[in-house]
Amino acid sequence: MIIDKKTRLYVEKDAMPGVKRVMNKLAGDFEMVFGEKPAVNECDADILFSDEKNASEKNVRIIAATLGSSDFLDKLIAAGRFDSSAIKDKWEVYSFGVLNTENENTQTLLIAGSDKRGTIYGIFHLSELLGVSPWYWFADCTPLKKDNIEITDGYSMISKIPSVKYRGFFINDEWPAFGNWTFEHFGGFTAEMYDHVFELLLRLKGNYLWPAMWTSNFSLDGPGLENARLADEYGVVMSNSHHEPCLRHSEEWDLIKGEDTPYGTAWNFDKNREGLTNYWRGGLERNGKFENIITMGMRGERDSEVLGATATLKDNIDYIKDVVTTQNQLIKETISEDLDSVPRMIAIYKEVEKYFHGDENAEGLKHWDGLDGITCMLCEDNFGNLRTLPEEWHRDRKGGWGMYYHFDYHGDPISYEWINSTHISRTCEQMSQAYDYGIREIWIVNVGDLKPQEFPLSYFLDLAYDIDKWGQENKKVVKEYTEHFVDVNFPSFNEADKHKTGELLDGYTHLNYTRKPEALNPDVYDPVSYGESEKVAVKATILQGIAAKMWSGLSDDCLKDAFYQLVYYPVTAAANLIKMQLFAGKNHFLAGIGAMKANEYAAEIRKCIDRDRELVSEYHSINGGKWNGMMLSEHIGFTHWNDEECAYPTIMLTEPANRPRMIVTAGHGKRASQGGDWTRQKLILDELLDPKVSESFITVYNGSDKKLKFAVNGASEFEYEIKDAAPDWLKIYVPGKELVLDENTNEVRLTLKLDREKLMASPLLSDGIASTTLTISTERAHVDVEVWAGVCEDKDFVPQLSEIQLSQEKPPYVRDFVVSNELGLTIEAKDFVLGNKDVAEEGEYRVLSDFGKYGSGIKAFPTTKYFTPGKDAPYAEYSFKVGKQSDPSQETGESFDLFGTLITAPGNPVVKGNPMAVGISVNGGEIVTITTLDPGYEGGERTSPQWASGVLTQDHKTEFKFTAKAGVNTIRIYAIDPGVVLERLLLRQRGTRWAEGYLGKVPAWIEG
Amino acid sequence: MIIDKKTRLYVEKDAMPGVKRVMNKLAGDFEMVFGEKPAVNECDADILFSDEKNASEKNVRIIAATLGSSDFLDKLIAAGRFDSSAIKDKWEVYSFGVLNTENENTQTLLIAGSDKRGTIYGIFHLSELLGVSPWYWFADCTPLKKDNIEITDGYSMISKIPSVKYRGFFINDEWPAFGNWTFEHFGGFTAEMYDHVFELLLRLKGNYLWPAMWTSNFSLDGPGLENARLADEYGVVMSNSHHEPCLRHSEEWDLIKGEDTPYGTAWNFDKNREGLTNYWRGGLERNGKFENIITMGMRGERDSEVLGATATLKDNIDYIKDVVTTQNQLIKETISEDLDSVPRMIAIYKEVEKYFHGDENAEGLKHWDGLDGITCMLCEDNFGNLRTLPEEWHRDRKGGWGMYYHFDYHGDPISYEWINSTHISRTCEQMSQAYDYGIREIWIVNVGDLKPQEFPLSYFLDLAYDIDKWGQENKKVVKEYTEHFVDVNFPSFNEADKHKTGELLDGYTHLNYTRKPEALNPDVYDPVSYGESEKVAVKATILQGIAAKMWSGLSDDCLKDAFYQLVYYPVTAAANLIKMQLFAGKNHFLAGIGAMKANEYAAEIRKCIDRDRELVSEYHSINGGKWNGMMLSEHIGFTHWNDEECAYPTIMLTEPANRPRMIVTAGHGKRASQGGDWTRQKLILDELLDPKVSESFITVYNGSDKKLKFAVNGASEFEYEIKDAAPDWLKIYVPGKELVLDENTNEVRLTLKLDREKLMASPLLSDGIASTTLTISTERAHVDVEVWAGVCEDKDFVPQLSEIQLSQEKPPYVRDFVVSNELGLTIEAKDFVLGNKDVAEEGEYRVLSDFGKYGSGIKAFPTTKYFTPGKDAPYAEYSFKVGKQSDPSQETGESFDLFGTLITAPGNPVVKGNPMAVGISVNGGEIVTITTLDPGYEGGERTSPQWASGVLTQDHKTEFKFTAKAGVNTIRIYAIDPGVVLERLLLRQRGTRWAEGYLGKVPAWIEG
């Protein structure tokens, strides 16, 4: 069956207004795709029948109808032409298919919903088939023009029941961006604007909305009640946010409270019972006729605690019970005696959580039957990490559970309200777990200004709609969903461009997830250690380059503006911001050692600052200024939890020294030496002791603006390689034919390459290691760099400082050996050797791909289970070697004290106080329990330092000690508590420390 | 008697060559002053007599002769025309007077020396009378042209015996400045150059020199022995430096040592006894014929320890004994059997001091008779502070004592080798004490490159020559000596200009003393606290201004070049350097709070850096480049003890915020608030609680480049005063008619003036204090500044936080009250009330004026005495009040815990281990002993932190606790150990701390 501009659209005359409205949206889609907007014909069921029968010309028609309120469907059923059993009494289901025909001239595509939203989803399913993105308006994803689309004659589908009942988002923290934008374009938070929001929500297969609430009143701004009425027409279920009970808005209270009003002035149920009851009754009376989930309970005004500090827990619990009892009674009076028929929810958020759980002296609300039938809305920690989850006994409670999630947050430890900084891998992992724990009634996500969250919001609603497809069971979910999103929104792109677009989306969201843009500052990524600063800058530059190239090719493309908003702007602005901060880190480090190179970075920082401002202007001007205002959120250098006092990085300038001066650093070390006679500091380069490293470098910086020649071990001229200046096992490569610093060359990097085969034959070798000294010299100064290298090529070796090294007599100005850079062993958790076959029936560790800060992780399934190591617990096993470089596998009987660090995702325990433990056993020995959370840890509490730093660093680190033996060792990590995602295992030798750094060994997803 | 160009100069034919040479210098002085150079006539005594008798024309003649080697004098004595008794057998004395004449036509000025240098000093005394400065060549102090000078006919003087026998300086650390200079102008360290040095030394009435010794050999570079020969001719006594024994030079050893030489290669007397003996014998044979003080003993090569770490103290002592015994024997063999007739010295320096004192197991060298007749050279700590001094039993030892002092040093904790950074007040106080302790044989001072030390070197040699005139007994010594120096070197200046020149000399040396230029960095002076940064900058600017104005008036003056070197350059360059670092401190602070004002300071830093380089070039070009090279010493931002890796201050740039932003600070507090709704921080201004403060301020900075109006308590327009915005006791003054920040106004300062009389009448008052809140507001932000004020006007009040203040409920973001700025009591030690009349016969505290960092101090005399408090100890008494502001004198019976801080000069104890204690008694109570030195303190040891920081901060701080009563209290400080100079006493309340700062309350000599 061919659908084209001649296709006729039908609804019954008495179809629900929302269905009619959406059929008109479909007509609009036809216009975008086929160039002509068809009429939406309204007629009686009889006419639809007679038209079919009497058709003398070929015609194609689309009919949308809702079971239970459609004569047409009733007649079809009666005539045996439609089997409603697959959708009947189901939630938001539709049947979509070509009707067997009575007259060959007529082909009918029937969209039949089990209920209003079922029908609407069915209609929008056709939009999808037409190639119209849900974001066609809200992100300018102009569909491709087509002559027609074909639907196979036999095409017939029954949609699934959505995985989660209520699925929606919350427009929040809407100033300055969304607020300015809607006032400019729609004169406020009006129905004209919400029309677009509702349509977007439904096209995304959501059904639920918390409206903007800072300086806006959903039920007054339509104008009047128009917003609420329109929502109801669309079938969009409204709630107010977690602290706005009984269909009243936070701002409303300030408008109508007063001494001489029925409401009084105190937002306190003890002191102003009557006033608040009147206030709530008013809200229920006004909005109760619409489809809502009514917010119950109360918090203090504007998101604060309601009772003073002196109230006991029981006082608070009793207070909430009193409030809810009153509210239930009001609902009975104003909406329905059958309370169970009225969807209600109560947010178990912040302090209310304490009241919910209670303690030994005060029974919590969770045991109170007054909450029966009310959905308990749990929430994550505002940073995408679940907090307490329903305990097993409680999962099936009446009213069920909800989850309040964030892609945008205004609060501690740092707000994020600009572009998307959530990687969907974490959302998938966490929300799948929420689903496992029975949270299936309501999912809502705070999307801030909505606009910059197109990608994760799509994912969130798709996941809530179909968790089997997009949940954790899909091992390639990140890749596949990203491809899906690109397919839906950039249908005209060729495969290569689609692939690149996916790379860009994944790339910038991964970088932003690794550290939220607002929380970046020059001190986050280390300017030197692990090369992380340079590698992240390269990653950002690559993304920028791809985006720029694609953007320049799109000047005439209908998806130009869409690409700008969804890809080009966030990629370019994120990369630019990251580089600004990375360059500032370099700038500060280099200014600190007096290198003139600092001033080159100063110029780069300036460029990034200018570019950031330019990008905001560009965004505001695209598509004729349609999105003017949307990028107003501050996003650079937050010094407090919010944007107040945010600061661009300080730019530091270095003044050239009066005389020629060189400054030398070795590898990824921070120590700098100028090689003066008196203060000369020997540098130690120990990176080549790491079997994974066979290349290192020495950097020579200019400390003045004068020309300065230098030499390496006396050699000063050569062609790309300095020959015979070092033992044959160490090759030295240079950028050119002479070594010189001058005004234009502020930095020269000498590359050192280790030849382990030749090292093996070296007479200098002892226990598999050797050292040589490279002297970098000018006329007046010389810097000695002691280069240590080892022969071991086993990548699973934990390098040990040898007796030779430890016994070296060193002048006091030589730093102690430290484990710098990669001179420890970093094991990715996913690289386990044995797995857990023997206990797989009880549970298993599964690899999470494309996951989190380090690009992967492992997690024990089922996520609801507590395991006992040695009994039912799965384990992951890793092997490593310790000993001499000359023979790392040799079992000499020696033992070594090692330090381990477990890096886990920044998750919170599923019940309060659980330490998220794992068990560790070395070489089959005793299984030691390691708790990954500090005592007193509280997810979401800014007073809990491990939580507050974890949501910024995106990891938790746990240190432990153990003893290993010379030769091959194994270490097993056993699952114990649920929810732990293990990402990395670091091993290092006693007496060493890890170099400072944000990433440590740079993850493969960055380094490529 | 009129001396003019016709005056004839005579010496006897067989006069000493040095006397003849100096008479020729006098002839040169005549030429400079009178325009013609007279001949120096050499004739026999008879002719001098006959000429006089036969003179038929009026003639004036000057005859210089030396007692014991002058027939002329012998004849005069025989004729009863000259009484030699006043000079006979005295050291370096001369008689200077007009001879009673035999023929009225002839007037004779007779200069008769008791010895060669006596005669020479007499000749140069005439130079002084002519108005020729000792620095006429070495600092271009061109004398005034005159027609004649008159010497009263009756003029006759006998010079004093110099206070110290050998007085000289050490040219040291002569690279890059002196070395480059002399190579350019004299081809090396040649006799041609030393001729000027010897002349300078003698004109300054010195007689002793340690020559340059880094890469120079005094006895080889003349060329050949010419340097030594010329010194001897002049009567300049030579030594080698403290580690160059037996008239050999450090560099010489490297030149002649060798396997196949008589000297061998090891600089070790145990291993190479014969070689070193040969080496030393050679030196004695070569130079022994000249007048020397022979350096004895030995240290390691190039100023290091000679024996390894394993040697015991006794090994080292025996080693030195062996060496000295050998050297004494060599001297007997080569110079004189009568050892006592050969001046010798041994340096008790660094490790040798340990050998000198010995310990319980090893008797020290001080008890060894082998040192008899050898002057023991003690040394200060390289920073102008004496170390161990002769104990009473040992003061009169045979051979006596010497002191090695420094105006320039190359070593820990930080080198100072640029311009003068010694204030003569400290030299006076310390060297007078050295004299008190019997150090009168040798004084030598390290002057580095010599040139920038003209002023303190003159003082040092004048002090050594006449301690009665320029020593501590002269209470106005700093003022008078400065005037004297100006008189000698700038004779043509009028009184006003002389006064200003004195101010400049005192000003820059005082600033440089307070913190050596090399040791300055942006973190030394606090950018905010006490206003010290601004006040020091003002002081520097005033000095710069005076110097600039004077300099511009000197374009044709013959003293132009002299003024540049002695005054303009050091003043301007020091002030410029200090400001560079102060501006950098401001720049860093303001960049830290995001104030655009930071960028103004960035521009100022850049100007200072440029000006510093320009000034060096200027100095190098004056007088036709005569001093090219002399200012090559690095002098900015030392990061190590020496100039390697020195660094200009980093310049920080602040990027404007995207939206208008104000940043507010209160008074001298560092806390800044932008007044945003969320992160708003209340500021506390507590300075007006201090009775000494009745004016404070609020600073409003621009944080963006946009225009921003602000208001104070709602008022935004006014004329210089904001009326009615605060209680009547607080007046607010503003710079203009409106409060606005914009591109050109990055800072607005509101002045607050407290009217204590009105405050007294305030209804807000409680216990004599009150507070009010000033709100600084813009459209979007407001900052509350809580201003506290007290009524007390007693300047000796120690403010106490009241119960009201302590009980204030404050949000957590309000800082705790701290004693900031002057909100504690700072008492200058000199302001004692009672003194010590009752024990004055035993000792007394004397005030040192114009002294040290804080401008004054008190010290107990005699300096050699240990006192017992309560028995013979003098004390200084101070009174202060504690209690309520409303009635600070009220004796309520309450008691208060107070903290005291004693600030003392950074002196070292006169014997090792002495703690430099004082006694403290409060309100006549128990006398508690307070030790001002930490346990284990060792002056001059970089491993002793209190010493190492003290020589940089120029003070020691000692904290103590005590209890005071409400009302008037007295505190007495009793002298105990010798050498303590008490500078300040600080008192503060429990629970408070002093604000950070380098100076604390800014001393009067800076603030004026």
Short mmCIF file of C-alpha atoms in Angstrom, two decimals, chain B residues 551-691:
data_model
loop_
_atom_site.label_atom_id
_atom_site.label_comp_id
_atom_site.label_asym_id
_atom_site.label_seq_id
_atom_site.Cartn_x
_atom_site.Cartn_y
_atom_site.Cartn_z
CA TRP B 551 67.58 63.65 38.96
CA SER B 552 65.80 65.77 36.42
CA GLY B 553 67.29 68.85 38.04
CA LEU B 554 70.84 67.55 37.77
CA SER B 555 71.33 67.37 34.03
CA ASP B 556 74.31 69.74 34.08
CA ASP B 557 75.59 68.99 37.54
CA CYS B 558 79.05 67.54 38.02
CA LEU B 559 77.53 65.16 40.57
CA LYS B 560 74.99 63.83 38.11
CA ASP B 561 76.72 60.50 37.65
CA ALA B 562 77.44 60.17 41.35
CA PHE B 563 73.82 60.85 42.20
CA TYR B 564 72.75 58.26 39.65
CA GLN B 565 74.95 55.54 41.15
CA LEU B 566 74.63 56.30 44.82
CA VAL B 567 71.03 57.39 44.94
CA TYR B 568 68.90 57.47 41.83
CA TYR B 569 69.58 53.99 40.56
CA PRO B 570 69.34 52.11 43.85
CA VAL B 571 66.30 54.08 44.97
CA THR B 572 64.49 53.82 41.67
CA ALA B 573 65.40 50.24 40.94
CA ALA B 574 64.60 49.09 44.47
CA ALA B 575 61.27 50.92 44.52
CA ASN B 576 60.43 49.63 41.06
CA LEU B 577 61.26 46.06 42.05
CA ILE B 578 59.27 46.28 45.26
CA LYS B 579 56.29 47.67 43.39
CA MET B 580 56.58 44.97 40.76
CA GLN B 581 56.19 42.35 43.47
CA LEU B 582 53.50 44.27 45.37
CA PHE B 583 51.53 44.74 42.17
CA ALA B 584 51.94 41.05 41.44
CA GLY B 585 50.52 40.27 44.88
CA LYS B 586 47.56 42.51 44.14
CA ASN B 587 47.28 41.06 40.67
CA HIS B 588 47.16 37.50 41.97
CA PHE B 589 44.69 38.34 44.74
CA LEU B 590 42.40 40.27 42.42
CA ALA B 591 42.62 37.63 39.68
CA GLY B 592 41.67 35.13 42.38
CA ILE B 593 38.45 36.97 43.15
CA GLY B 594 37.78 37.70 39.48
CA ALA B 595 38.17 41.48 39.67
CA MET B 596 38.96 43.24 36.41
CA LYS B 597 41.21 45.50 38.44
CA ALA B 598 43.70 42.61 38.25
CA ASN B 599 44.35 43.51 34.64
CA GLU B 600 45.31 47.06 35.57
CA TYR B 601 47.91 45.62 37.89
CA ALA B 602 49.01 43.24 35.14
CA ALA B 603 49.86 46.26 33.02
CA GLU B 604 51.71 47.83 35.95
CA ILE B 605 53.79 44.69 36.51
CA ARG B 606 54.77 44.69 32.86
CA LYS B 607 55.85 48.34 33.15
CA CYS B 608 57.96 47.55 36.20
CA ILE B 609 59.66 44.64 34.45
CA ASP B 610 60.47 46.83 31.47
CA ARG B 611 61.68 49.61 33.73
CA ASP B 612 63.95 47.27 35.62
CA ARG B 613 65.69 46.26 32.42
CA GLU B 614 65.86 49.85 31.24
CA LEU B 615 67.46 50.93 34.51
CA VAL B 616 70.20 48.31 34.19
CA SER B 617 70.97 49.62 30.72
CA GLU B 618 70.98 53.19 31.98
CA TYR B 619 73.39 52.34 34.75
CA HIS B 620 75.66 50.61 32.28
CA SER B 621 75.70 53.64 29.99
CA ILE B 622 76.35 56.46 32.44
CA ASN B 623 79.66 58.29 32.32
CA GLY B 624 80.46 56.87 28.94
CA GLY B 625 79.93 53.30 30.00
CA LYS B 626 82.46 53.47 32.83
CA TRP B 627 80.38 51.06 34.91
CA ASN B 628 79.22 48.76 32.17
CA GLY B 629 78.63 45.32 33.67
CA MET B 630 78.31 46.42 37.28
CA MET B 631 74.54 45.83 37.50
CA LEU B 632 74.54 42.39 35.89
CA SER B 633 73.53 40.60 39.07
CA GLU B 634 70.12 38.96 38.84
CA HIS B 635 67.84 40.41 41.47
CA ILE B 636 64.26 39.36 40.89
CA GLY B 637 62.30 36.48 42.32
CA PHE B 638 64.89 34.02 43.56
CA THR B 639 63.35 30.58 43.85
CA HIS B 640 66.49 28.92 45.17
CA TRP B 641 69.24 30.28 47.34
CA ASN B 642 71.00 31.64 44.32
CA ASP B 643 69.93 33.33 41.12
CA GLU B 644 69.51 30.16 39.10
CA GLU B 645 65.88 29.63 38.21
CA CYS B 646 65.01 33.14 39.39
CA ALA B 647 61.67 34.18 37.97
CA TYR B 648 59.79 37.32 37.22
CA PRO B 649 56.38 37.32 38.85
CA THR B 650 53.73 35.53 36.87
CA ILE B 651 51.24 37.97 35.40
CA MET B 652 47.62 36.91 35.73
CA LEU B 653 44.79 38.11 33.54
CA THR B 654 41.14 38.03 34.48
CA GLU B 655 38.48 37.47 31.86
CA PRO B 656 35.36 39.62 32.28
CA ALA B 657 32.21 37.80 33.33
CA ASN B 658 29.47 37.58 30.74
CA ARG B 659 27.03 39.65 32.72
CA PRO B 660 27.49 42.76 34.85
CA ARG B 661 29.07 41.68 38.10
CA MET B 662 30.16 43.48 41.22
CA ILE B 663 32.58 42.05 43.75
CA VAL B 664 32.67 43.51 47.22
CA THR B 665 35.31 43.31 49.94
CA ALA B 666 35.12 44.89 53.37
CA GLY B 667 38.01 46.84 54.84
CA HIS B 668 41.22 44.85 54.94
CA GLY B 669 39.41 41.52 54.73
CA LYS B 670 40.14 39.07 51.95
CA ARG B 671 36.69 37.60 51.69
CA ALA B 672 34.90 38.71 48.55
CA SER B 673 31.20 38.50 47.83
CA GLN B 674 29.34 38.99 44.60
CA GLY B 675 26.02 39.10 46.38
CA GLY B 676 24.30 36.52 44.23
CA ASP B 677 21.07 35.12 45.64
CA TRP B 678 22.39 31.66 46.24
CA THR B 679 25.97 32.01 47.29
CA ARG B 680 25.70 35.34 48.97
CA GLN B 681 28.22 35.73 51.71
CA LYS B 682 27.74 38.29 54.38
CA LEU B 683 30.89 40.27 55.04
CA ILE B 684 31.95 41.35 58.49
CA LEU B 685 33.78 44.62 58.99
CA ASP B 686 35.18 44.65 62.50
CA GLU B 687 37.97 47.16 62.19
CA LEU B 688 36.03 49.95 63.86
CA LEU B 689 36.04 47.97 67.09
CA ASP B 690 39.66 49.04 67.34
CA PRO B 691 39.95 52.33 69.25
#
